[in-house]
Short mmCIF file of C-alpha atoms in Angstrom, two decimals:
data_model
loop_
_atom_site.label_atom_id
_atom_site.label_comp_id
_atom_site.label_asym_id
_atom_site.label_seq_id
_atom_site.Cartn_x
_atom_site.Cartn_y
_atom_site.Cartn_z
CA MET X 1 0.03 0.01 -0.01
CA THR X 2 1.75 3.24 -1.12
CA PRO X 3 0.29 6.80 -0.04
CA PHE X 4 -0.81 8.74 -3.16
CA ARG X 5 -1.20 12.24 -3.82
CA ILE X 6 -2.45 13.90 -7.01
CA ASP X 7 0.09 16.21 -8.66
CA ILE X 8 -0.69 17.01 -12.12
CA PRO X 9 2.49 18.77 -13.64
CA GLN X 10 2.28 22.53 -14.57
CA THR X 11 3.16 21.63 -18.00
CA ALA X 12 -0.22 19.50 -18.42
CA LEU X 13 -2.25 22.11 -17.39
CA ASP X 14 -0.65 24.61 -19.61
CA ASP X 15 -1.01 22.22 -22.64
CA LEU X 16 -4.55 21.96 -21.75
CA ARG X 17 -5.35 25.46 -21.72
CA TYR X 18 -3.28 25.83 -24.96
CA ARG X 19 -5.46 23.13 -26.76
CA LEU X 20 -8.68 24.53 -25.37
CA ASP X 21 -7.78 28.20 -26.43
CA ASN X 22 -6.93 26.88 -29.82
CA ALA X 23 -9.61 24.24 -30.42
CA ARG X 24 -10.75 23.80 -34.00
CA TRP X 25 -14.71 23.91 -34.07
CA PRO X 26 -16.96 22.24 -36.40
CA GLY X 27 -20.07 23.82 -37.85
CA GLU X 28 -23.76 23.18 -36.56
CA LEU X 29 -26.84 23.18 -38.64
CA PRO X 30 -29.44 25.66 -37.30
CA GLY X 31 -32.03 24.54 -34.93
CA ILE X 32 -31.02 21.05 -33.89
CA GLY X 33 -30.23 21.54 -30.00
CA TRP X 34 -29.33 18.47 -28.36
CA SER X 35 -30.85 16.03 -30.93
CA ARG X 36 -27.47 15.38 -32.73
CA GLY X 37 -25.03 15.55 -29.67
CA VAL X 38 -23.72 18.44 -27.54
CA PRO X 39 -24.63 22.03 -29.12
CA LEU X 40 -21.74 24.09 -30.34
CA ASP X 41 -22.46 27.17 -28.20
CA TYR X 42 -22.86 25.16 -25.13
CA LEU X 43 -19.62 23.28 -25.41
CA LYS X 44 -17.71 26.50 -26.44
CA ASP X 45 -18.86 28.13 -23.37
CA LEU X 46 -17.91 25.16 -21.04
CA ALA X 47 -14.59 24.80 -22.76
CA GLU X 48 -13.81 28.46 -22.32
CA TYR X 49 -14.61 28.01 -18.31
CA TRP X 50 -12.51 24.94 -18.40
CA ALA X 51 -9.60 26.84 -19.79
CA ASN X 52 -9.99 29.98 -18.07
CA GLY X 53 -12.38 29.99 -15.03
CA TYR X 54 -12.19 26.59 -13.68
CA ASP X 55 -9.43 26.08 -10.92
CA TRP X 56 -7.75 22.61 -11.18
CA ARG X 57 -5.38 23.47 -8.71
CA ALA X 58 -7.98 24.09 -6.14
CA ARG X 59 -9.98 20.88 -6.84
CA GLU X 60 -6.81 18.93 -6.70
CA ALA X 61 -6.08 20.23 -3.17
CA ARG X 62 -9.69 19.31 -2.16
CA LEU X 63 -9.12 15.76 -3.43
CA ASN X 64 -5.76 15.40 -1.84
CA GLN X 65 -7.56 15.99 1.56
CA ILE X 66 -9.06 12.52 0.91
CA PRO X 67 -6.66 9.67 1.94
CA GLN X 68 -5.44 7.84 -1.27
CA PHE X 69 -3.44 4.99 -2.05
CA THR X 70 -2.17 2.76 -4.72
CA THR X 71 -1.53 -1.00 -4.78
CA GLU X 72 -0.48 -3.62 -7.35
CA ILE X 73 -3.01 -6.41 -7.79
CA ASP X 74 -2.69 -9.14 -10.55
CA GLY X 75 0.09 -7.07 -12.00
CA GLN X 76 -2.36 -3.66 -12.33
CA GLN X 77 -1.80 -0.47 -10.25
CA ILE X 78 -5.12 -0.07 -8.48
CA HIS X 79 -5.92 3.59 -7.09
CA PHE X 80 -8.36 3.92 -4.09
CA LEU X 81 -9.68 6.03 -1.55
CA HIS X 82 -9.81 4.57 1.87
CA VAL X 83 -11.55 6.72 4.67
CA ARG X 84 -11.76 5.21 8.07
CA SER X 85 -14.59 6.28 10.10
CA PRO X 86 -13.91 7.71 13.57
CA GLU X 87 -16.80 5.32 14.77
CA PRO X 88 -15.02 2.15 15.87
CA ASP X 89 -17.95 -0.22 14.94
CA ALA X 90 -18.51 1.19 11.38
CA LEU X 91 -19.19 -1.27 8.65
CA PRO X 92 -16.84 -1.55 5.64
CA LEU X 93 -18.15 -0.38 2.43
CA LEU X 94 -16.78 -0.81 -0.95
CA VAL X 95 -18.15 1.66 -3.52
CA THR X 96 -17.46 1.17 -7.37
CA HIS X 97 -18.07 3.82 -9.99
CA GLY X 98 -18.84 3.36 -13.52
CA TRP X 99 -18.56 5.17 -17.05
CA PRO X 100 -18.35 7.97 -17.71
CA SER X 101 -17.56 8.41 -14.08
CA SER X 102 -14.57 8.10 -11.56
CA PHE X 103 -13.77 8.25 -7.91
CA VAL X 104 -14.59 11.84 -8.06
CA GLU X 105 -18.39 10.95 -8.14
CA PHE X 106 -18.44 10.24 -4.62
CA GLU X 107 -16.73 13.16 -2.96
CA LYS X 108 -19.99 14.68 -1.57
CA VAL X 109 -20.99 11.28 0.03
CA ILE X 110 -17.76 10.58 1.96
CA GLY X 111 -18.32 12.74 4.98
CA PRO X 112 -21.97 11.68 5.49
CA LEU X 113 -21.21 7.91 5.09
CA THR X 114 -18.14 7.89 7.19
CA ASP X 115 -19.02 10.39 9.67
CA PRO X 116 -22.77 10.68 10.21
CA ARG X 117 -22.55 12.11 13.71
CA ARG X 118 -21.03 15.37 12.09
CA HIS X 119 -23.69 15.34 9.36
CA GLY X 120 -27.01 15.09 11.30
CA GLY X 121 -27.02 11.35 11.09
CA ASP X 122 -26.88 8.45 13.72
CA PRO X 123 -23.39 7.27 14.32
CA ALA X 124 -24.35 3.68 14.31
CA ASP X 125 -24.84 3.99 10.49
CA ALA X 126 -21.24 4.98 9.99
CA PHE X 127 -19.09 3.11 7.05
CA HIS X 128 -15.31 2.69 6.64
CA LEU X 129 -15.21 3.69 2.88
CA VAL X 130 -13.07 2.13 0.13
CA VAL X 131 -13.40 3.88 -3.44
CA PRO X 132 -11.28 2.19 -6.03
CA SER X 133 -10.79 3.39 -9.56
CA LEU X 134 -11.60 0.64 -12.12
CA PRO X 135 -8.52 -0.54 -13.97
CA GLY X 136 -8.02 1.81 -16.90
CA TYR X 137 -9.78 4.70 -15.23
CA GLY X 138 -8.23 7.80 -13.48
CA PHE X 139 -5.30 6.69 -11.63
CA SER X 140 -5.55 2.94 -12.00
CA THR X 141 -3.70 3.45 -15.47
CA PRO X 142 -2.04 2.70 -17.66
CA LEU X 143 -3.69 -0.67 -18.23
CA ASN X 144 -0.78 -3.10 -18.58
CA GLU X 145 -2.46 -6.03 -20.48
CA VAL X 146 -5.79 -7.09 -22.09
CA GLY X 147 -8.48 -8.90 -19.91
CA TRP X 148 -9.25 -5.85 -17.22
CA GLY X 149 -12.95 -5.39 -18.88
CA ASN X 150 -13.83 -8.73 -17.41
CA LEU X 151 -15.96 -7.68 -14.50
CA PHE X 152 -15.15 -11.02 -12.55
CA ARG X 153 -11.49 -10.35 -12.58
CA VAL X 154 -12.30 -6.74 -11.49
CA ALA X 155 -14.36 -8.01 -8.58
CA SER X 156 -11.65 -10.44 -7.64
CA ALA X 157 -9.07 -7.74 -7.65
CA PHE X 158 -11.40 -5.51 -5.35
CA ALA X 159 -12.14 -8.56 -3.14
CA GLU X 160 -8.14 -8.88 -2.60
CA LEU X 161 -7.88 -5.28 -1.87
CA MET X 162 -10.71 -5.47 0.84
CA GLY X 163 -8.62 -8.32 2.39
CA ARG X 164 -5.55 -6.32 2.22
CA LEU X 165 -7.15 -3.60 4.09
CA GLY X 166 -8.15 -6.13 6.73
CA TYR X 167 -11.94 -6.10 5.83
CA ASP X 168 -12.98 -9.77 6.28
CA ARG X 169 -16.81 -8.80 6.40
CA PHE X 170 -18.09 -5.83 4.31
CA ALA X 171 -20.90 -4.41 2.09
CA ALA X 172 -20.53 -3.15 -1.67
CA HIS X 173 -22.45 -0.73 -3.67
CA GLY X 174 -22.00 0.54 -7.16
CA GLY X 175 -23.68 2.03 -10.25
CA ASP X 176 -23.31 1.30 -13.96
CA VAL X 177 -20.12 -0.84 -14.62
CA GLY X 178 -19.72 -0.60 -10.66
CA ALA X 179 -23.01 -2.18 -10.35
CA GLY X 180 -21.87 -5.25 -12.28
CA VAL X 181 -18.68 -5.54 -10.07
CA THR X 182 -21.01 -5.09 -7.13
CA GLY X 183 -23.20 -8.03 -8.09
CA MET X 184 -20.10 -10.36 -8.45
CA MET X 185 -18.56 -9.39 -5.10
CA PRO X 186 -20.44 -12.38 -3.36
CA MET X 187 -19.10 -14.96 -5.82
CA VAL X 188 -15.53 -13.63 -5.51
CA ALA X 189 -15.58 -13.33 -1.62
CA PRO X 190 -17.91 -15.86 -0.38
CA GLY X 191 -19.30 -15.44 3.01
CA LYS X 192 -17.89 -11.94 3.41
CA VAL X 193 -20.28 -9.88 1.65
CA VAL X 194 -23.30 -8.95 3.93
CA GLY X 195 -25.26 -6.99 1.37
CA THR X 196 -24.98 -5.64 -2.35
CA HIS X 197 -26.56 -2.20 -3.07
CA VAL X 198 -26.79 -1.00 -6.90
CA ASN X 199 -28.50 1.85 -8.50
CA GLY X 200 -30.04 1.93 -12.01
CA PRO X 201 -30.25 -1.55 -13.22
CA GLY X 202 -32.13 -2.17 -16.40
CA PRO X 203 -33.14 -4.17 -19.13
CA PHE X 204 -30.20 -5.98 -21.08
CA PRO X 205 -29.26 -3.11 -23.78
CA PHE X 206 -28.77 -5.47 -26.64
CA GLY X 207 -32.03 -7.51 -25.95
CA PRO X 208 -35.40 -6.80 -27.60
CA PRO X 209 -37.63 -3.44 -27.14
CA VAL X 210 -39.53 -3.48 -23.73
CA ASP X 211 -43.21 -4.57 -24.27
CA VAL X 212 -45.13 -1.80 -22.51
CA ALA X 213 -48.24 -3.77 -22.41
CA GLY X 214 -49.72 -4.21 -18.70
CA LEU X 215 -47.11 -1.89 -17.17
CA SER X 216 -48.02 0.77 -14.75
CA GLU X 217 -47.77 4.47 -15.98
CA VAL X 218 -44.45 4.91 -14.23
CA ASP X 219 -43.08 1.71 -15.67
CA ARG X 220 -44.42 2.50 -18.96
CA MET X 221 -42.58 5.69 -19.31
CA ARG X 222 -39.35 3.97 -18.27
CA ALA X 223 -40.08 1.39 -21.16
CA GLU X 224 -40.52 3.78 -23.62
CA ARG X 225 -37.34 5.50 -22.41
CA PHE X 226 -35.38 2.41 -22.47
CA ASN X 227 -36.87 1.82 -26.11
CA GLU X 228 -35.90 4.99 -27.30
CA PHE X 229 -32.33 4.70 -25.76
CA GLN X 230 -32.01 1.50 -27.70
CA ARG X 231 -32.92 3.16 -30.91
CA ASP X 232 -31.20 6.60 -30.41
CA GLY X 233 -28.78 6.36 -27.49
CA MET X 234 -26.32 3.62 -27.95
CA GLY X 235 -23.88 5.12 -30.56
CA TYR X 236 -21.40 5.54 -27.76
CA LEU X 237 -21.74 2.10 -26.55
CA HIS X 238 -21.48 0.52 -30.12
CA LEU X 239 -18.24 2.39 -30.90
CA GLN X 240 -16.39 1.72 -27.50
CA ALA X 241 -17.53 -1.92 -27.68
CA THR X 242 -16.29 -2.37 -31.37
CA ARG X 243 -13.70 0.33 -32.22
CA PRO X 244 -12.13 1.51 -28.87
CA GLN X 245 -8.61 2.04 -30.38
CA THR X 246 -9.96 4.38 -33.18
CA LEU X 247 -11.82 6.28 -30.92
CA GLY X 248 -9.00 6.80 -28.37
CA TYR X 249 -6.90 8.78 -30.67
CA SER X 250 -9.57 11.57 -30.58
CA LEU X 251 -9.96 11.22 -26.97
CA ALA X 252 -6.50 11.37 -26.24
CA ASP X 253 -5.62 14.28 -28.42
CA SER X 254 -8.46 16.68 -27.95
CA PRO X 255 -9.75 17.89 -24.61
CA VAL X 256 -12.80 19.24 -26.36
CA GLY X 257 -13.60 15.84 -27.92
CA GLN X 258 -13.06 14.16 -24.44
CA LEU X 259 -15.24 16.90 -22.91
CA ALA X 260 -18.11 16.50 -25.25
CA TRP X 261 -18.06 12.68 -24.97
CA ILE X 262 -18.56 12.76 -21.29
CA VAL X 263 -20.71 15.89 -20.99
CA GLU X 264 -23.51 14.48 -23.63
CA LYS X 265 -24.11 11.53 -20.94
CA PHE X 266 -24.38 13.93 -18.31
CA GLN X 267 -27.11 15.69 -20.12
CA ALA X 268 -28.83 12.40 -21.19
CA TRP X 269 -28.54 10.36 -18.17
CA THR X 270 -29.23 12.87 -15.18
CA ASP X 271 -32.58 13.98 -13.74
CA PRO X 272 -35.04 14.62 -16.77
CA ALA X 273 -36.12 17.96 -14.81
CA ALA X 274 -32.57 19.29 -15.46
CA LYS X 275 -32.22 21.12 -18.83
CA LEU X 276 -28.53 21.43 -18.81
CA PRO X 277 -25.78 18.97 -16.92
CA GLU X 278 -25.02 21.78 -14.43
CA ASP X 279 -28.53 21.96 -13.47
CA ALA X 280 -28.15 18.47 -12.34
CA VAL X 281 -24.58 18.25 -11.06
CA ASP X 282 -21.99 20.83 -9.91
CA ARG X 283 -20.19 22.34 -12.82
CA ASP X 284 -16.88 22.17 -11.03
CA GLN X 285 -17.25 18.50 -10.05
CA LEU X 286 -18.13 17.63 -13.65
CA LEU X 287 -15.16 19.29 -14.88
CA THR X 288 -13.04 17.64 -12.15
CA ASN X 289 -14.27 14.20 -13.47
CA VAL X 290 -13.53 15.17 -17.10
CA SER X 291 -10.04 16.50 -15.94
CA VAL X 292 -9.23 13.13 -14.32
CA TYR X 293 -10.06 11.58 -17.70
CA TRP X 294 -8.01 14.10 -19.61
CA PHE X 295 -4.74 14.19 -17.45
CA THR X 296 -4.53 10.22 -16.94
CA GLY X 297 -5.46 9.57 -20.77
CA SER X 298 -8.24 7.22 -19.39
CA GLY X 299 -10.46 8.23 -22.09
CA ALA X 300 -8.83 5.39 -24.64
CA SER X 301 -8.52 2.79 -21.74
CA SER X 302 -11.72 3.00 -20.36
CA ALA X 303 -13.11 2.49 -23.83
CA ASN X 304 -11.08 -0.54 -24.12
CA PHE X 305 -12.28 -1.57 -20.99
CA THR X 306 -15.81 -1.28 -22.44
CA TYR X 307 -14.88 -3.24 -25.37
CA GLU X 308 -13.78 -6.23 -23.25
CA GLY X 309 -16.73 -5.88 -20.89
CA MET X 310 -19.39 -5.80 -23.48
CA GLN X 311 -17.80 -8.92 -25.02
CA ALA X 312 -18.17 -10.54 -21.98
CA PHE X 313 -21.55 -9.25 -21.04
CA ARG X 314 -23.21 -10.08 -24.53
CA ALA X 315 -22.10 -13.81 -23.91
CA TYR X 316 -23.29 -14.16 -20.37
CA ALA X 317 -26.55 -12.47 -21.08
CA GLY X 318 -27.07 -14.48 -24.19
CA GLN X 319 -26.69 -17.70 -22.22
CA ALA X 320 -28.45 -16.45 -19.04
CA GLY X 321 -30.92 -14.10 -20.08
CA ALA X 322 -29.42 -11.34 -17.64
CA THR X 323 -31.40 -7.96 -16.99
CA GLY X 324 -28.32 -6.29 -15.54
CA SER X 325 -29.48 -6.65 -11.85
CA GLY X 326 -27.09 -9.57 -10.78
CA ALA X 327 -30.18 -10.80 -8.40
CA SER X 328 -29.38 -14.26 -7.44
CA ALA X 329 -28.94 -16.58 -4.42
CA GLY X 330 -26.50 -14.83 -2.03
CA PRO X 331 -26.50 -12.09 0.43
CA PRO X 332 -29.32 -9.56 0.37
CA MET X 333 -29.56 -7.03 -2.42
CA GLY X 334 -30.95 -3.41 -2.67
CA VAL X 335 -31.79 -1.35 -5.45
CA ALA X 336 -32.10 2.55 -5.81
CA VAL X 337 -33.97 3.71 -8.59
CA PHE X 338 -33.85 7.34 -9.61
CA ALA X 339 -35.81 9.56 -11.63
CA ALA X 340 -33.66 9.13 -14.84
CA ASP X 341 -33.34 5.27 -14.54
CA ASN X 342 -35.16 2.77 -16.67
CA SER X 343 -35.32 0.22 -13.75
CA ILE X 344 -38.77 -1.77 -14.02
CA ARG X 345 -38.87 -4.19 -11.21
CA SER X 346 -40.98 -6.78 -13.02
CA LEU X 347 -38.05 -7.33 -15.47
CA VAL X 348 -35.25 -6.81 -13.29
CA ASP X 349 -36.37 -8.99 -10.33
CA PRO X 350 -39.37 -11.25 -11.74
CA VAL X 351 -38.88 -13.50 -8.76
CA GLY X 352 -38.86 -11.08 -5.98
CA ALA X 353 -35.24 -11.72 -5.05
CA ILE X 354 -34.43 -8.17 -4.18
CA ARG X 355 -35.16 -7.57 -0.61
CA HIS X 356 -35.10 -3.68 -0.78
CA TRP X 357 -36.39 -1.66 -3.71
CA SER X 358 -36.52 2.26 -3.53
CA GLU X 359 -37.88 4.49 -6.22
CA PHE X 360 -37.17 8.39 -6.11
CA ASP X 361 -38.45 11.16 -8.09
CA ARG X 362 -35.19 12.86 -8.20
CA GLY X 363 -31.88 12.06 -9.66
CA GLY X 364 -30.26 9.90 -12.13
CA HIS X 365 -27.35 7.99 -13.35
CA PHE X 366 -24.85 9.60 -10.91
CA PRO X 367 -26.66 9.74 -7.67
CA ALA X 368 -23.74 10.63 -5.59
CA MET X 369 -23.24 13.98 -7.48
CA GLU X 370 -27.04 14.60 -8.12
CA THR X 371 -28.97 13.58 -4.93
CA PRO X 372 -26.14 12.72 -2.37
CA ASP X 373 -28.79 12.99 0.35
CA LEU X 374 -30.96 10.22 -1.32
CA LEU X 375 -28.04 7.80 -1.88
CA THR X 376 -26.72 8.21 1.48
CA ASP X 377 -30.09 7.72 3.16
CA ASP X 378 -31.09 4.43 1.18
CA LEU X 379 -27.58 2.93 1.90
CA ARG X 380 -28.00 3.52 5.65
CA THR X 381 -31.50 2.09 5.53
CA PHE X 382 -30.73 -1.00 3.66
CA LEU X 383 -27.41 -1.79 5.42
CA ARG X 384 -28.71 -1.02 9.08
CA PRO X 385 -30.26 -4.59 9.62
CA LEU X 386 -27.23 -6.19 7.97
CA ARG X 387 -24.39 -4.96 10.27
#
């Protein structure tokens, strides 16, 4: 275990500003809004703020107040946050991010989860928090070999991490890719995981459209939104899942390209009531997340991670008819469904295996950034009887 501090060279900051200030911009047809991707004027404004208004050094200093470490597991450097609670009986909690996110997503929930006494909560709900960066993401780079998109391998590495930290009994939470890793933790750490909690599980993206017949009004809306996503929202996934290396050149060479690639999803996947990404999440936190991708070159390596993960996911789902929830025999599972999620319980949990199911009228794909209060409360509620 090696203590880690983020220290981006000034030359990298100067290079970023130069590239942003001298970006070559495409044209744009009139009146298309967000229908074909990120609007030109919106991205120009955000890029100008990134170059000349956003303060990376201030955000870097804030992140460095969080205890961070690296360790090598299975030949790969793994970066992680490790925040121990002041409460001696706190439950260890492994938290895993997804794409296009990073450990930065969880900045707002670290205090409430680890030290509820200072944040108006019950100290009996405290957690020791471990937040790893997925291999190929953030400071868990560079990828040293193929094979890290296999979520079973990632889950095994994170189980090893928890063991090295001395945690023989723990809970796990995740969203997006992190939900897949979380669902596998009981398999790779049998008898050690007291409960798993995920947000936003949905139907298999490469399966048939969801039949809306017989669904409730709310589930019909989710089904129609999922079907629209299948028709019009999967271009990023097809590209990352088939030609990640080709895409990687643009993401590694153009900060504007990397910014657009991530920001589009923060517009599409956050709370439907939010018109712009910064209406759903803090703009500086969003740009910190994008900056981590840019400075580490993990736009390309995370795309390769997606390529390998989707190959395995297609094969598994084709054999097992997976819905993405990972619900099966094992420790209790909890699910939190936020306003932008397409989770339909009758599809995700047809046999009623999920013990705890919550639905909220706020938030979306990044609840730790959008609605940290709801996510914190749901984790506390679900895990309270499992301690």
